[in-house]
């Protein structure tokens, strides 16, 4: 076979499906979650990351040979089993059916929630990663559903800006990249609203605010009553 033939073959449609580079992290996360949720999951994951067990050797009649499986310690035998499981997972993928994957992803997007303290960008990146997972498995949502889920999951301090978007923007044609770009312009104001809300719900902060806003007459009257 000539080099040209090899190049043509590599470009043909009969090779194994390959992931786009921007999907690697998403697929890696799925595989890691699948591994760690199996029995001895951490050992399976370590087998993938660090390589399989280096089987111990034994001297027998002046000859050094690897130990048989039956000669391994209990811990070594478990690690050897995990090495096999890790290899099978890498070669075969997860055992989840397409329907199970779809159900899992629909469930994840239904339960998607804002994490306290995260920035708008962090929130946007997590949501985008989930959408990327859905694209890998051809799990489809209408653009309107995607945008609505993204907006409705934002915390209360964003409510004014979310309402503005829903009233003015076309959620059937807008994508979350555009929503993120628009909302990012108002993150400072949203953070101010959040801080104000936190101060108003803190009893100690309310007392301090009340004391600071008392009039001189009230302070004088309180002093007179206490004397």
PDB file of C-alpha atoms in Angstrom:
ATOM      1  CA  UNK A   1       0.000   0.000   0.000  1.00  0.00           C
ATOM      2  CA  UNK A   2       1.416   3.374  -1.003  1.00  0.00           C
ATOM      3  CA  UNK A   3       1.580   6.413   1.267  1.00  0.00           C
ATOM      4  CA  UNK A   4      -1.198   7.998  -0.774  1.00  0.00           C
ATOM      5  CA  UNK A   5      -3.379   4.935  -0.221  1.00  0.00           C
ATOM      6  CA  UNK A   6      -2.740   5.163   3.517  1.00  0.00           C
ATOM      7  CA  UNK A   7      -3.680   8.836   3.561  1.00  0.00           C
ATOM      8  CA  UNK A   8      -6.882   8.078   1.662  1.00  0.00           C
ATOM      9  CA  UNK A   9      -7.673   5.245   4.062  1.00  0.00           C
ATOM     10  CA  UNK A  10      -7.154   7.494   7.080  1.00  0.00           C
ATOM     11  CA  UNK A  11      -9.599   9.964   5.625  1.00  0.00           C
ATOM     12  CA  UNK A  12     -12.204   7.341   4.861  1.00  0.00           C
ATOM     13  CA  UNK A  13     -15.369   6.706   6.808  1.00  0.00           C
ATOM     14  CA  UNK A  14     -14.458   3.148   7.789  1.00  0.00           C
ATOM     15  CA  UNK A  15     -12.251   4.041  10.767  1.00  0.00           C
ATOM     16  CA  UNK A  16     -13.407   4.083  14.380  1.00  0.00           C
ATOM     17  CA  UNK A  17     -15.355   7.213  15.378  1.00  0.00           C
ATOM     18  CA  UNK A  18     -13.090   9.841  16.889  1.00  0.00           C
ATOM     19  CA  UNK A  19     -13.933  12.599  19.340  1.00  0.00           C
ATOM     20  CA  UNK A  20     -13.304  16.197  18.463  1.00  0.00           C
ATOM     21  CA  UNK A  21     -10.559  17.684  20.639  1.00  0.00           C
ATOM     22  CA  UNK A  22     -12.979  20.033  22.376  1.00  0.00           C
ATOM     23  CA  UNK A  23     -14.968  16.979  23.507  1.00  0.00           C
ATOM     24  CA  UNK A  24     -12.055  15.213  25.238  1.00  0.00           C
ATOM     25  CA  UNK A  25     -12.609  16.778  28.659  1.00  0.00           C
ATOM     26  CA  UNK A  26     -16.320  16.026  28.565  1.00  0.00           C
ATOM     27  CA  UNK A  27     -15.782  12.382  27.618  1.00  0.00           C
ATOM     28  CA  UNK A  28     -12.996  12.024  30.198  1.00  0.00           C
ATOM     29  CA  UNK A  29     -15.357  13.267  32.907  1.00  0.00           C
ATOM     30  CA  UNK A  30     -18.043  10.776  31.877  1.00  0.00           C
ATOM     31  CA  UNK A  31     -15.584   7.877  31.933  1.00  0.00           C
ATOM     32  CA  UNK A  32     -14.160   8.894  35.314  1.00  0.00           C
ATOM     33  CA  UNK A  33     -17.622   9.138  36.866  1.00  0.00           C
ATOM     34  CA  UNK A  34     -18.525   5.747  35.448  1.00  0.00           C
ATOM     35  CA  UNK A  35     -15.353   4.166  36.835  1.00  0.00           C
ATOM     36  CA  UNK A  36     -15.491   5.577  40.356  1.00  0.00           C
ATOM     37  CA  UNK A  37     -19.115   4.484  40.752  1.00  0.00           C
ATOM     38  CA  UNK A  38     -18.191   0.830  40.232  1.00  0.00           C
ATOM     39  CA  UNK A  39     -16.908  -1.525  42.919  1.00  0.00           C
ATOM     40  CA  UNK A  40     -13.280  -0.615  43.727  1.00  0.00           C
ATOM     41  CA  UNK A  41     -13.825   2.374  41.455  1.00  0.00           C
ATOM     42  CA  UNK A  42     -10.877   4.373  42.743  1.00  0.00           C
ATOM     43  CA  UNK A  43      -8.517   1.474  42.029  1.00  0.00           C
ATOM     44  CA  UNK A  44      -9.919   1.171  38.499  1.00  0.00           C
ATOM     45  CA  UNK A  45      -9.360   4.872  37.917  1.00  0.00           C
ATOM     46  CA  UNK A  46      -5.813   4.684  39.295  1.00  0.00           C
ATOM     47  CA  UNK A  47      -5.119   1.774  36.958  1.00  0.00           C
ATOM     48  CA  UNK A  48      -6.046   3.990  34.012  1.00  0.00           C
ATOM     49  CA  UNK A  49      -4.054   6.969  35.265  1.00  0.00           C
ATOM     50  CA  UNK A  50      -0.956   5.174  36.568  1.00  0.00           C
ATOM     51  CA  UNK A  51      -0.867   1.957  34.575  1.00  0.00           C
ATOM     52  CA  UNK A  52      -1.620  -1.644  35.595  1.00  0.00           C
ATOM     53  CA  UNK A  53      -0.128  -3.561  38.487  1.00  0.00           C
ATOM     54  CA  UNK A  54       3.479  -4.627  38.011  1.00  0.00           C
ATOM     55  CA  UNK A  55       3.152  -8.218  39.023  1.00  0.00           C
ATOM     56  CA  UNK A  56       5.590  -9.300  41.735  1.00  0.00           C
ATOM     57  CA  UNK A  57       8.090 -12.029  40.946  1.00  0.00           C
ATOM     58  CA  UNK A  58       9.107 -15.174  42.757  1.00  0.00           C
ATOM     59  CA  UNK A  59      12.325 -17.198  42.687  1.00  0.00           C
ATOM     60  CA  UNK A  60      11.735 -20.822  41.844  1.00  0.00           C
ATOM     61  CA  UNK A  61      14.609 -23.259  41.356  1.00  0.00           C
ATOM     62  CA  UNK A  62      16.970 -20.400  40.623  1.00  0.00           C
ATOM     63  CA  UNK A  63      14.609 -18.889  38.046  1.00  0.00           C
ATOM     64  CA  UNK A  64      12.739 -15.646  38.573  1.00  0.00           C
ATOM     65  CA  UNK A  65       9.197 -15.648  37.230  1.00  0.00           C
ATOM     66  CA  UNK A  66       6.080 -13.517  37.683  1.00  0.00           C
ATOM     67  CA  UNK A  67       3.698 -14.808  40.286  1.00  0.00           C
ATOM     68  CA  UNK A  68       0.568 -16.587  39.163  1.00  0.00           C
ATOM     69  CA  UNK A  69      -2.787 -15.036  39.966  1.00  0.00           C
ATOM     70  CA  UNK A  70      -3.319 -17.623  42.705  1.00  0.00           C
ATOM     71  CA  UNK A  71      -0.035 -16.538  44.308  1.00  0.00           C
ATOM     72  CA  UNK A  72      -0.961 -12.865  44.597  1.00  0.00           C
ATOM     73  CA  UNK A  73      -1.935 -11.309  47.898  1.00  0.00           C
ATOM     74  CA  UNK A  74      -5.573 -10.367  48.395  1.00  0.00           C
ATOM     75  CA  UNK A  75      -4.859  -6.683  47.657  1.00  0.00           C
ATOM     76  CA  UNK A  76      -2.772  -7.551  44.586  1.00  0.00           C
ATOM     77  CA  UNK A  77      -5.527  -9.812  43.248  1.00  0.00           C
ATOM     78  CA  UNK A  78      -8.084  -7.016  43.601  1.00  0.00           C
ATOM     79  CA  UNK A  79      -5.753  -4.637  41.762  1.00  0.00           C
ATOM     80  CA  UNK A  80      -5.230  -7.189  38.988  1.00  0.00           C
ATOM     81  CA  UNK A  81      -9.008  -7.537  38.621  1.00  0.00           C
ATOM     82  CA  UNK A  82      -9.346  -3.760  38.497  1.00  0.00           C
ATOM     83  CA  UNK A  83      -6.713  -3.609  35.753  1.00  0.00           C
ATOM     84  CA  UNK A  84      -8.824  -5.954  33.645  1.00  0.00           C
ATOM     85  CA  UNK A  85     -11.973  -3.926  34.312  1.00  0.00           C
ATOM     86  CA  UNK A  86     -10.168  -0.699  33.439  1.00  0.00           C
ATOM     87  CA  UNK A  87      -8.964  -2.166  30.151  1.00  0.00           C
ATOM     88  CA  UNK A  88     -12.451  -3.381  29.270  1.00  0.00           C
ATOM     89  CA  UNK A  89     -13.977   0.012  30.037  1.00  0.00           C
ATOM     90  CA  UNK A  90     -11.447   1.801  27.843  1.00  0.00           C
ATOM     91  CA  UNK A  91     -11.912  -0.647  24.960  1.00  0.00           C
ATOM     92  CA  UNK A  92     -15.673  -1.074  25.183  1.00  0.00           C
ATOM     93  CA  UNK A  93     -16.849   2.176  26.739  1.00  0.00           C
ATOM     94  CA  UNK A  94     -19.458   2.314  29.470  1.00  0.00           C
ATOM     95  CA  UNK A  95     -22.180  -0.292  29.556  1.00  0.00           C
ATOM     96  CA  UNK A  96     -24.926   2.324  29.598  1.00  0.00           C
ATOM     97  CA  UNK A  97     -27.376   2.025  26.748  1.00  0.00           C
ATOM     98  CA  UNK A  98     -28.215   5.004  24.582  1.00  0.00           C
ATOM     99  CA  UNK A  99     -31.584   5.301  26.294  1.00  0.00           C
ATOM    100  CA  UNK A 100     -29.952   5.247  29.746  1.00  0.00           C
ATOM    101  CA  UNK A 101     -27.507   7.960  28.719  1.00  0.00           C
ATOM    102  CA  UNK A 102     -30.323  10.104  27.369  1.00  0.00           C
ATOM    103  CA  UNK A 103     -32.364   9.711  30.557  1.00  0.00           C
ATOM    104  CA  UNK A 104     -29.324  10.542  32.680  1.00  0.00           C
ATOM    105  CA  UNK A 105     -28.577  13.690  30.692  1.00  0.00           C
ATOM    106  CA  UNK A 106     -32.203  14.857  30.736  1.00  0.00           C
ATOM    107  CA  UNK A 107     -32.187  14.319  34.490  1.00  0.00           C
ATOM    108  CA  UNK A 108     -28.949  16.294  34.862  1.00  0.00           C
ATOM    109  CA  UNK A 109     -30.281  19.278  32.984  1.00  0.00           C
ATOM    110  CA  UNK A 110     -33.550  19.174  34.959  1.00  0.00           C
ATOM    111  CA  UNK A 111     -31.578  19.217  38.219  1.00  0.00           C
ATOM    112  CA  UNK A 112     -28.949  21.683  37.051  1.00  0.00           C
ATOM    113  CA  UNK A 113     -28.509  24.300  39.760  1.00  0.00           C
ATOM    114  CA  UNK A 114     -26.466  27.367  40.535  1.00  0.00           C
ATOM    115  CA  UNK A 115     -23.672  26.749  43.048  1.00  0.00           C
ATOM    116  CA  UNK A 116     -23.400  29.351  45.758  1.00  0.00           C
ATOM    117  CA  UNK A 117     -20.428  31.625  45.246  1.00  0.00           C
ATOM    118  CA  UNK A 118     -19.709  30.761  41.623  1.00  0.00           C
ATOM    119  CA  UNK A 119     -19.328  33.489  39.036  1.00  0.00           C
ATOM    120  CA  UNK A 120     -21.552  33.886  36.018  1.00  0.00           C
ATOM    121  CA  UNK A 121     -18.724  32.544  33.855  1.00  0.00           C
ATOM    122  CA  UNK A 122     -18.322  29.423  36.015  1.00  0.00           C
ATOM    123  CA  UNK A 123     -22.063  28.846  35.823  1.00  0.00           C
ATOM    124  CA  UNK A 124     -22.026  29.331  32.050  1.00  0.00           C
ATOM    125  CA  UNK A 125     -19.081  26.944  31.554  1.00  0.00           C
ATOM    126  CA  UNK A 126     -20.731  24.185  33.605  1.00  0.00           C
ATOM    127  CA  UNK A 127     -23.940  24.562  31.640  1.00  0.00           C
ATOM    128  CA  UNK A 128     -22.033  24.554  28.340  1.00  0.00           C
ATOM    129  CA  UNK A 129     -20.221  21.369  29.362  1.00  0.00           C
ATOM    130  CA  UNK A 130     -23.542  19.663  30.020  1.00  0.00           C
ATOM    131  CA  UNK A 131     -24.845  20.778  26.619  1.00  0.00           C
ATOM    132  CA  UNK A 132     -21.665  19.419  25.059  1.00  0.00           C
ATOM    133  CA  UNK A 133     -22.324  16.040  26.682  1.00  0.00           C
ATOM    134  CA  UNK A 134     -25.824  16.093  25.227  1.00  0.00           C
ATOM    135  CA  UNK A 135     -24.455  16.877  21.771  1.00  0.00           C
ATOM    136  CA  UNK A 136     -22.078  13.902  21.976  1.00  0.00           C
ATOM    137  CA  UNK A 137     -25.041  11.551  22.390  1.00  0.00           C
ATOM    138  CA  UNK A 138     -27.356  13.464  20.064  1.00  0.00           C
ATOM    139  CA  UNK A 139     -29.710  14.334  22.904  1.00  0.00           C
ATOM    140  CA  UNK A 140     -31.656  17.249  21.518  1.00  0.00           C
ATOM    141  CA  UNK A 141     -33.427  20.141  23.193  1.00  0.00           C
ATOM    142  CA  UNK A 142     -35.178  23.031  21.521  1.00  0.00           C
ATOM    143  CA  UNK A 143     -33.189  26.260  21.692  1.00  0.00           C
ATOM    144  CA  UNK A 144     -36.051  27.819  23.626  1.00  0.00           C
ATOM    145  CA  UNK A 145     -35.803  25.045  26.245  1.00  0.00           C
ATOM    146  CA  UNK A 146     -32.043  25.479  26.576  1.00  0.00           C
ATOM    147  CA  UNK A 147     -32.299  29.244  27.039  1.00  0.00           C
ATOM    148  CA  UNK A 148     -35.193  28.984  29.479  1.00  0.00           C
ATOM    149  CA  UNK A 149     -33.358  26.414  31.590  1.00  0.00           C
ATOM    150  CA  UNK A 150     -30.237  28.586  31.629  1.00  0.00           C
ATOM    151  CA  UNK A 151     -32.116  31.727  32.680  1.00  0.00           C
ATOM    152  CA  UNK A 152     -34.436  30.112  35.221  1.00  0.00           C
ATOM    153  CA  UNK A 153     -31.536  28.489  37.057  1.00  0.00           C
ATOM    154  CA  UNK A 154     -29.810  31.786  37.785  1.00  0.00           C
ATOM    155  CA  UNK A 155     -30.089  32.983  41.417  1.00  0.00           C
ATOM    156  CA  UNK A 156     -32.574  35.707  42.523  1.00  0.00           C
ATOM    157  CA  UNK A 157     -30.178  38.643  42.107  1.00  0.00           C
ATOM    158  CA  UNK A 158     -30.409  38.108  38.351  1.00  0.00           C
ATOM    159  CA  UNK A 159     -34.219  38.233  38.243  1.00  0.00           C
ATOM    160  CA  UNK A 160     -34.465  41.778  36.840  1.00  0.00           C
ATOM    161  CA  UNK A 161     -32.041  41.051  34.011  1.00  0.00           C
ATOM    162  CA  UNK A 162     -33.635  37.668  33.309  1.00  0.00           C
ATOM    163  CA  UNK A 163     -37.022  39.378  32.999  1.00  0.00           C
ATOM    164  CA  UNK A 164     -35.538  41.960  30.627  1.00  0.00           C
ATOM    165  CA  UNK A 165     -34.131  39.194  28.436  1.00  0.00           C
ATOM    166  CA  UNK A 166     -37.418  37.297  28.325  1.00  0.00           C
ATOM    167  CA  UNK A 167     -39.334  40.439  27.371  1.00  0.00           C
ATOM    168  CA  UNK A 168     -36.951  41.725  24.712  1.00  0.00           C
ATOM    169  CA  UNK A 169     -34.941  38.822  23.332  1.00  0.00           C
ATOM    170  CA  UNK A 170     -36.156  36.032  21.073  1.00  0.00           C
ATOM    171  CA  UNK A 171     -35.422  32.901  23.087  1.00  0.00           C
ATOM    172  CA  UNK A 172     -36.155  30.698  20.073  1.00  0.00           C
ATOM    173  CA  UNK A 173     -33.219  32.142  18.134  1.00  0.00           C
ATOM    174  CA  UNK A 174     -30.798  33.386  20.807  1.00  0.00           C
ATOM    175  CA  UNK A 175     -28.103  31.038  22.125  1.00  0.00           C
ATOM    176  CA  UNK A 176     -26.569  30.863  25.601  1.00  0.00           C
ATOM    177  CA  UNK A 177     -23.313  32.413  24.380  1.00  0.00           C
ATOM    178  CA  UNK A 178     -25.245  35.574  23.551  1.00  0.00           C
ATOM    179  CA  UNK A 179     -27.141  35.411  26.837  1.00  0.00           C
ATOM    180  CA  UNK A 180     -23.890  35.044  28.759  1.00  0.00           C
ATOM    181  CA  UNK A 181     -22.342  38.005  26.929  1.00  0.00           C
ATOM    182  CA  UNK A 182     -25.344  40.213  27.716  1.00  0.00           C
ATOM    183  CA  UNK A 183     -25.691  39.158  31.347  1.00  0.00           C
ATOM    184  CA  UNK A 184     -21.963  39.574  31.882  1.00  0.00           C
ATOM    185  CA  UNK A 185     -22.400  43.313  31.359  1.00  0.00           C
ATOM    186  CA  UNK A 186     -24.659  43.419  34.421  1.00  0.00           C
ATOM    187  CA  UNK A 187     -22.781  41.090  36.769  1.00  0.00           C
ATOM    188  CA  UNK A 188     -21.539  43.970  38.923  1.00  0.00           C
ATOM    189  CA  UNK A 189     -25.109  45.174  39.530  1.00  0.00           C
ATOM    190  CA  UNK A 190     -26.333  41.628  40.197  1.00  0.00           C
ATOM    191  CA  UNK A 191     -23.603  41.194  42.807  1.00  0.00           C
ATOM    192  CA  UNK A 192     -24.664  44.458  44.458  1.00  0.00           C
ATOM    193  CA  UNK A 193     -28.238  43.188  44.681  1.00  0.00           C
ATOM    194  CA  UNK A 194     -26.996  39.942  46.211  1.00  0.00           C
ATOM    195  CA  UNK A 195     -24.899  41.755  48.828  1.00  0.00           C
ATOM    196  CA  UNK A 196     -27.810  44.016  49.704  1.00  0.00           C
ATOM    197  CA  UNK A 197     -30.081  41.008  50.089  1.00  0.00           C
ATOM    198  CA  UNK A 198     -27.529  39.239  52.306  1.00  0.00           C
ATOM    199  CA  UNK A 199     -27.214  42.311  54.546  1.00  0.00           C
ATOM    200  CA  UNK A 200     -30.986  42.623  54.886  1.00  0.00           C
ATOM    201  CA  UNK A 201     -31.397  38.979  55.861  1.00  0.00           C
ATOM    202  CA  UNK A 202     -28.596  39.104  58.452  1.00  0.00           C
ATOM    203  CA  UNK A 203     -30.124  40.010  61.876  1.00  0.00           C
ATOM    204  CA  UNK A 204     -26.870  41.534  63.141  1.00  0.00           C
ATOM    205  CA  UNK A 205     -26.551  43.624  60.002  1.00  0.00           C
ATOM    206  CA  UNK A 206     -30.143  44.814  60.437  1.00  0.00           C
ATOM    207  CA  UNK A 207     -29.448  45.921  64.018  1.00  0.00           C
ATOM    208  CA  UNK A 208     -26.303  47.755  62.930  1.00  0.00           C
ATOM    209  CA  UNK A 209     -28.156  49.443  60.087  1.00  0.00           C
ATOM    210  CA  UNK A 210     -31.002  50.440  62.400  1.00  0.00           C
ATOM    211  CA  UNK A 211     -28.601  51.963  64.918  1.00  0.00           C
ATOM    212  CA  UNK A 212     -26.807  53.919  62.211  1.00  0.00           C
ATOM    213  CA  UNK A 213     -30.062  55.338  60.845  1.00  0.00           C
ATOM    214  CA  UNK A 214     -31.534  56.455  64.187  1.00  0.00           C
ATOM    215  CA  UNK A 215     -32.080  60.221  64.434  1.00  0.00           C
ATOM    216  CA  UNK A 216     -30.290  62.322  67.098  1.00  0.00           C
ATOM    217  CA  UNK A 217     -33.685  62.906  68.739  1.00  0.00           C
ATOM    218  CA  UNK A 218     -34.249  59.146  69.060  1.00  0.00           C
ATOM    219  CA  UNK A 219     -30.787  58.661  70.544  1.00  0.00           C
ATOM    220  CA  UNK A 220     -31.396  61.482  73.034  1.00  0.00           C
ATOM    221  CA  UNK A 221     -34.821  60.080  73.925  1.00  0.00           C
ATOM    222  CA  UNK A 222     -33.388  56.600  74.472  1.00  0.00           C
ATOM    223  CA  UNK A 223     -30.655  58.015  76.698  1.00  0.00           C
ATOM    224  CA  UNK A 224     -33.242  59.986  78.728  1.00  0.00           C
ATOM    225  CA  UNK A 225     -35.432  56.890  79.196  1.00  0.00           C
ATOM    226  CA  UNK A 226     -32.481  54.800  80.324  1.00  0.00           C
ATOM    227  CA  UNK A 227     -31.331  57.393  82.876  1.00  0.00           C
TER     228      UNK A 227
END
